[in-house]
CSV table of C-alpha atoms in Angstrom, one decimal:
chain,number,residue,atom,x,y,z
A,1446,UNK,CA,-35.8,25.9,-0.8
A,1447,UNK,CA,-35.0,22.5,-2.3
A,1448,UNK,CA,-36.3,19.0,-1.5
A,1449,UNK,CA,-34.3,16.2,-0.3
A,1450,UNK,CA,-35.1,12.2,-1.5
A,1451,UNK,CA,-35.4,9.1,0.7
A,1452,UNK,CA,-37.0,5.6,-0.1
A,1453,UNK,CA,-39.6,5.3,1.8
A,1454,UNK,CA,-38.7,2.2,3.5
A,1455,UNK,CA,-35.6,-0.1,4.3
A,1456,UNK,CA,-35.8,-3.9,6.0
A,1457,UNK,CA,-32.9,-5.5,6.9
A,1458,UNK,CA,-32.4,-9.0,9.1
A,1459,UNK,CA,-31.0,-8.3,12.7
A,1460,UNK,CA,-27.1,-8.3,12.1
A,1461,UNK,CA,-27.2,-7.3,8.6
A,1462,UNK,CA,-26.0,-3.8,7.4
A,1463,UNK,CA,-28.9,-0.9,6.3
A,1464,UNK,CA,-28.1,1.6,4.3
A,1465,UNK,CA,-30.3,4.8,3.9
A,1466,UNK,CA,-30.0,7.6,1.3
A,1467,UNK,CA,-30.6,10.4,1.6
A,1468,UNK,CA,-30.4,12.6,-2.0
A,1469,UNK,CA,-30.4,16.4,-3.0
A,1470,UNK,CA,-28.6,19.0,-5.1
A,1471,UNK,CA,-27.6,21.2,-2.4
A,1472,UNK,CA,-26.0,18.3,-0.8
A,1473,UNK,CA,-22.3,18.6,-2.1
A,1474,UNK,CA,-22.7,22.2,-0.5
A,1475,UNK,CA,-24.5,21.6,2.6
A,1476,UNK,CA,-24.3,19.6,5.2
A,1477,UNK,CA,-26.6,17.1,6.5
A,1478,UNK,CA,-27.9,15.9,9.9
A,1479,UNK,CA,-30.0,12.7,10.3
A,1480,UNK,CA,-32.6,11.7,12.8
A,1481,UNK,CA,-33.9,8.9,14.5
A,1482,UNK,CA,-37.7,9.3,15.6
A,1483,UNK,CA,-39.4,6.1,17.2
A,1484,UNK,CA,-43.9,5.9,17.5
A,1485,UNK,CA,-44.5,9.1,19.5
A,1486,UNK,CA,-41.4,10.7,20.9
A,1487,UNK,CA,-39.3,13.5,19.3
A,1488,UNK,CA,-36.8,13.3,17.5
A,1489,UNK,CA,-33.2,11.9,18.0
A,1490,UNK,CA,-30.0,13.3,16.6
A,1491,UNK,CA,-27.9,10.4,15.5
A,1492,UNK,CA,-25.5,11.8,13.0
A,1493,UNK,CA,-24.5,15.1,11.8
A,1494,UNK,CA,-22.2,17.4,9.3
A,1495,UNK,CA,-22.7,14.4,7.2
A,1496,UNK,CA,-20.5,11.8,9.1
A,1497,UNK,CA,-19.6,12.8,12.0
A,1498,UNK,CA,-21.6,11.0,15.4
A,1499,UNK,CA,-23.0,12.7,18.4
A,1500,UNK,CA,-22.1,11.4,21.5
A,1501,UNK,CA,-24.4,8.2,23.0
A,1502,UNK,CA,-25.1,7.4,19.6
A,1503,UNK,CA,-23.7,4.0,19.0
A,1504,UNK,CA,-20.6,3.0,16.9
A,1505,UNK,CA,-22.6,0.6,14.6
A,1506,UNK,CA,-24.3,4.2,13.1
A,1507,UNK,CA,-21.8,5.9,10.6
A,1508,UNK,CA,-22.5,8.1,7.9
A,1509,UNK,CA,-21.1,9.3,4.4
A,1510,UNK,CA,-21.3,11.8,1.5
A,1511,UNK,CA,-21.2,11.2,-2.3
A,1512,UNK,CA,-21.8,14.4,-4.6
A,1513,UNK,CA,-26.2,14.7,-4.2
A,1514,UNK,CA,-26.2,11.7,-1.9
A,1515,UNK,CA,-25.4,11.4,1.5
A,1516,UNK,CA,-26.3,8.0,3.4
A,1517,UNK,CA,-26.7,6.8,6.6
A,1518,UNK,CA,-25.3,3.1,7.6
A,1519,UNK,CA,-26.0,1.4,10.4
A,1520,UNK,CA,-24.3,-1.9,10.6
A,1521,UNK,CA,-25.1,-5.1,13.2
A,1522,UNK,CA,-28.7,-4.1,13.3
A,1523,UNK,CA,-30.3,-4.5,16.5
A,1524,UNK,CA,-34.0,-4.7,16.9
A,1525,UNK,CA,-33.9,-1.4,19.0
A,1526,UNK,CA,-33.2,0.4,15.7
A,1527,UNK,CA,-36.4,-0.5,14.7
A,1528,UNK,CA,-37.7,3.6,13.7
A,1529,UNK,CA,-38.0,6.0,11.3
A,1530,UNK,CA,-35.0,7.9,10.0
A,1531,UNK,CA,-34.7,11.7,8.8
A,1532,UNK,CA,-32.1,13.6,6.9
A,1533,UNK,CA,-32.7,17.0,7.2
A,1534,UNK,CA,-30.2,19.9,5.6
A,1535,UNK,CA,-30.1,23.8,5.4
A,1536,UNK,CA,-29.3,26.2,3.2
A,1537,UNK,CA,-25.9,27.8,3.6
A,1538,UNK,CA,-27.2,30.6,5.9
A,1539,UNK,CA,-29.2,28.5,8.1
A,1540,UNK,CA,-32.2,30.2,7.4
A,1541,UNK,CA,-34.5,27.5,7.1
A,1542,UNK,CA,-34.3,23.3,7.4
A,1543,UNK,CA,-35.5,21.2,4.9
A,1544,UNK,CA,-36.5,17.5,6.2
A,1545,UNK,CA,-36.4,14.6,3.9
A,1546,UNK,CA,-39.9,12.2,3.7
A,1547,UNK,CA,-38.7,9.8,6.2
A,1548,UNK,CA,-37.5,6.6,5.9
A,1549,UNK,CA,-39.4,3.3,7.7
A,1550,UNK,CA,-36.3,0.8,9.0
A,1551,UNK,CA,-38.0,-2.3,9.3
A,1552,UNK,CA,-35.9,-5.2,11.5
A,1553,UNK,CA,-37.0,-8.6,10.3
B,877,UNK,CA,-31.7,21.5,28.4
B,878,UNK,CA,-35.6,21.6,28.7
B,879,UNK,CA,-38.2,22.7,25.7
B,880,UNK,CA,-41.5,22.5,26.9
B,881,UNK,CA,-44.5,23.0,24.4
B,882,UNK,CA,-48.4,24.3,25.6
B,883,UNK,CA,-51.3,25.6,23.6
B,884,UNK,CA,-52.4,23.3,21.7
B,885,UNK,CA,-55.9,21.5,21.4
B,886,UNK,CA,-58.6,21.1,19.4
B,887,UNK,CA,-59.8,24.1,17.2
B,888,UNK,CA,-62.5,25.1,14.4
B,889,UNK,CA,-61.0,26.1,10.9
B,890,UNK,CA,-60.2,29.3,10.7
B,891,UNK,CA,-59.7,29.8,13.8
B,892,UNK,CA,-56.4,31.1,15.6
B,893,UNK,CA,-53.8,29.4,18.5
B,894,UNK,CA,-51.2,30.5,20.3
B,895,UNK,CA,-48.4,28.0,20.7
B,896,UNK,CA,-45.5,28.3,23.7
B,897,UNK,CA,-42.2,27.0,23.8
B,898,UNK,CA,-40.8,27.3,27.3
B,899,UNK,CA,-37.0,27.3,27.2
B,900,UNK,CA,-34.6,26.3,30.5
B,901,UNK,CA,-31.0,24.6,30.7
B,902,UNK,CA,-29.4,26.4,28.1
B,903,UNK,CA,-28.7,30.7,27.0
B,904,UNK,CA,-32.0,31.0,25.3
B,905,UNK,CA,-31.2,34.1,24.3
B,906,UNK,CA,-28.1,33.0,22.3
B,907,UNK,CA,-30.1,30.2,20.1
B,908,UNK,CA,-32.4,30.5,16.7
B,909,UNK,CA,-35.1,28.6,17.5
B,910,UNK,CA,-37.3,26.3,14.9
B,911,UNK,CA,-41.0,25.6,15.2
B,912,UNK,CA,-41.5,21.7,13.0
B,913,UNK,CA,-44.7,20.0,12.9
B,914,UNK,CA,-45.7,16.4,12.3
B,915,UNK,CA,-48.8,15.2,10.8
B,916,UNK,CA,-50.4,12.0,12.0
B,917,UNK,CA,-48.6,9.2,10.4
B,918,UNK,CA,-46.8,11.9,8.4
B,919,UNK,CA,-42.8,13.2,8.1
B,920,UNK,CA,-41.1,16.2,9.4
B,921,UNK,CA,-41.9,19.3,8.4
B,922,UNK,CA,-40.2,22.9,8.9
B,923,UNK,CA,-42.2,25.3,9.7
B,924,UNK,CA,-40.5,28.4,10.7
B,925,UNK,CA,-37.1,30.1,12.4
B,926,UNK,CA,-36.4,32.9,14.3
B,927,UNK,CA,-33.1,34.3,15.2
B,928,UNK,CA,-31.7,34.2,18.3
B,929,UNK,CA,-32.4,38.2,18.9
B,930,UNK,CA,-35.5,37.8,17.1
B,931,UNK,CA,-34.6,40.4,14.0
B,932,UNK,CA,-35.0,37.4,11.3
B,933,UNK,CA,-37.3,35.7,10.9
B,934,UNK,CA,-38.4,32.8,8.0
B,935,UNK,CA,-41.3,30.8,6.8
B,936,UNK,CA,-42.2,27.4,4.8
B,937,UNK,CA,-43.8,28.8,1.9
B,938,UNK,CA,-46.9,26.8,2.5
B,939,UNK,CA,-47.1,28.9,5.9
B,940,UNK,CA,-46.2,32.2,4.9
B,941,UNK,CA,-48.9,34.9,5.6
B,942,UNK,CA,-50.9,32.4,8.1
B,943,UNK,CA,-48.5,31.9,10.4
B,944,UNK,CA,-46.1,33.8,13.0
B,945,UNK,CA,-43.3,33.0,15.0
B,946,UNK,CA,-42.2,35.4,18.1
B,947,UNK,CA,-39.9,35.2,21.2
B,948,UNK,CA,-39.8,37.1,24.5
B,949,UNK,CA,-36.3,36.6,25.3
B,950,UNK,CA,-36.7,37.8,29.2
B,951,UNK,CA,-39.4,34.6,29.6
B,952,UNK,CA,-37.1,32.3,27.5
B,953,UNK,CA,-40.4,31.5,25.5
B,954,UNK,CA,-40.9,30.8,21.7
B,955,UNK,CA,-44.1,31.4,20.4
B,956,UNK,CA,-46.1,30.2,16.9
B,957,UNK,CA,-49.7,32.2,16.4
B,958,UNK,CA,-51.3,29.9,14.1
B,959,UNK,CA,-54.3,31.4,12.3
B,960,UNK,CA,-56.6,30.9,9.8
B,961,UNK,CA,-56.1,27.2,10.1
B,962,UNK,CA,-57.4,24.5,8.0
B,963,UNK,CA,-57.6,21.1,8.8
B,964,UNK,CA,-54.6,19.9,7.1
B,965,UNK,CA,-52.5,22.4,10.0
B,966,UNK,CA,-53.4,18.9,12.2
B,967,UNK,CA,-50.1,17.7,13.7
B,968,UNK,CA,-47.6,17.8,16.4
B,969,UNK,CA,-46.0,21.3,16.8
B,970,UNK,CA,-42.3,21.0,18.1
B,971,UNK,CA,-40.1,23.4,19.0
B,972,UNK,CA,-36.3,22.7,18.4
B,973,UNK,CA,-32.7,24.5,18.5
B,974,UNK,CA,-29.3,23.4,17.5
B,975,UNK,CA,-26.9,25.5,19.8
B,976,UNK,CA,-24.2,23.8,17.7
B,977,UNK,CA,-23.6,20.9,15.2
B,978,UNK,CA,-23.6,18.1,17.4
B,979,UNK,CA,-26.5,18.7,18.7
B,980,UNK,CA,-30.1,19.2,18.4
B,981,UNK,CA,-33.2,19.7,21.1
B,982,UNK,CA,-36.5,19.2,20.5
B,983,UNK,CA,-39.5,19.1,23.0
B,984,UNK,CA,-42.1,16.8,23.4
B,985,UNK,CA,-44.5,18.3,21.1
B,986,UNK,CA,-47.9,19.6,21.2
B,987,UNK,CA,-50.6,17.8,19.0
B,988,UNK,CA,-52.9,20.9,17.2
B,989,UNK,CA,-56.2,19.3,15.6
B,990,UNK,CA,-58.4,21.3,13.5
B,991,UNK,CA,-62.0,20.1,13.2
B,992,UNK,CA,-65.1,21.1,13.6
């Protein structure tokens, strides 16, 4: 398996942009998938094959891919956004997920 | 789509659990089927798959040889025995599928503590 890298926290003003990262070397091969989880409820799908957005997931989320980095952009933040974020990946026969450490979005 | 997790609760170390994942809403059958854990105050972590016929089967390395994952297709229930556990197994046990890309379902967990 291989690991993937966030920073462990982002804090952003309400109406500014936040970018997360999300980094890893199987990431120019495999797609990625990113969660949102808020204090003790499961998870919540909010972008995936790297930048494409489920539906009921708001415009302002958007997502994009760079060689070993994929990143996670959420412009006009709200205070609702407020939550940890999640890129999780697989490897090419989907026989296991790898989760990223998690990433603390902080709304000033 | 519905995932409902049962079993956990508070057990010794080195003791053993059985953990259900009780499917509805969707063709169970059809679905590989993920077991991830959180640890209080902690991130994701993957913990196993199995295929959607059961057949494969895969492990976290750190969970190889302790744990097992199962399914009984005709109750549309996932199972995880957990045993020889150790307190650092403490966590939320969800179960989750991703029937296709653009979506993923995850129950509401089931919180596991090891203690004595």
């Amino acid at each position: 398996s291989y690991e993937l890298t966030q920073p462990p926290s982002v804090s952003v003003s309400p109406g500014q942009t936040a970018r997360i990262t999300c980094s890893g070397d199987a990431l120019p091969k495999e797609y990625a998938y990113w969660f949102q989880q808020k204090s003790g409820r499961a998870p919540v799908l909010v972008m995936y094959k790297d930048t494409e957005r489920p539906s009921g997931i708001p415009e302002r989320f958007s997502g994009s891919s760079s060689g070993t980095t994929v990143t996670l952009t959420i412009s006009g933040v709200q205070a609702e956004d407020e939550a940890d974020y999640y890129c999780q990946s697989a490897d090419s026969s989907a026989s296991y997920w790898v989760f990223g450490g998690g990433t603390k979005l902080t709304v000033l | 789509v519905h995932l409902v997790e049962s079993g956990g609760g508070v057990v010794q170390p080195g003791r053993s659990l059985r953990l259900s994942c009780a499917a509805s809403g969707f063709t169970f059958s059809d679905c590989g089927m993920h077991w991830v854990r959180q640890a209080p105050g902690k991130g994701l972590e993957w913990v196993a798959i199995i295929s959607y016929d059961g057949s494969n089967r895969n492990y976290a390395d750190s969970m190889k040889g302790r744990f097992a994952i199962s399914r009984d297709n005709s109750k549309n229930t996932l199972y995880l025995q957990l045993n020889s556990l150790r307190a650092e197994d403490t966590a939320v046990y969800y179960c989750a599928t991703r029937p296709q890309h653009n979506t993923t379902h995850w129950g509401q967990g089931t919180l596991v503590t090891v203690s004595s």
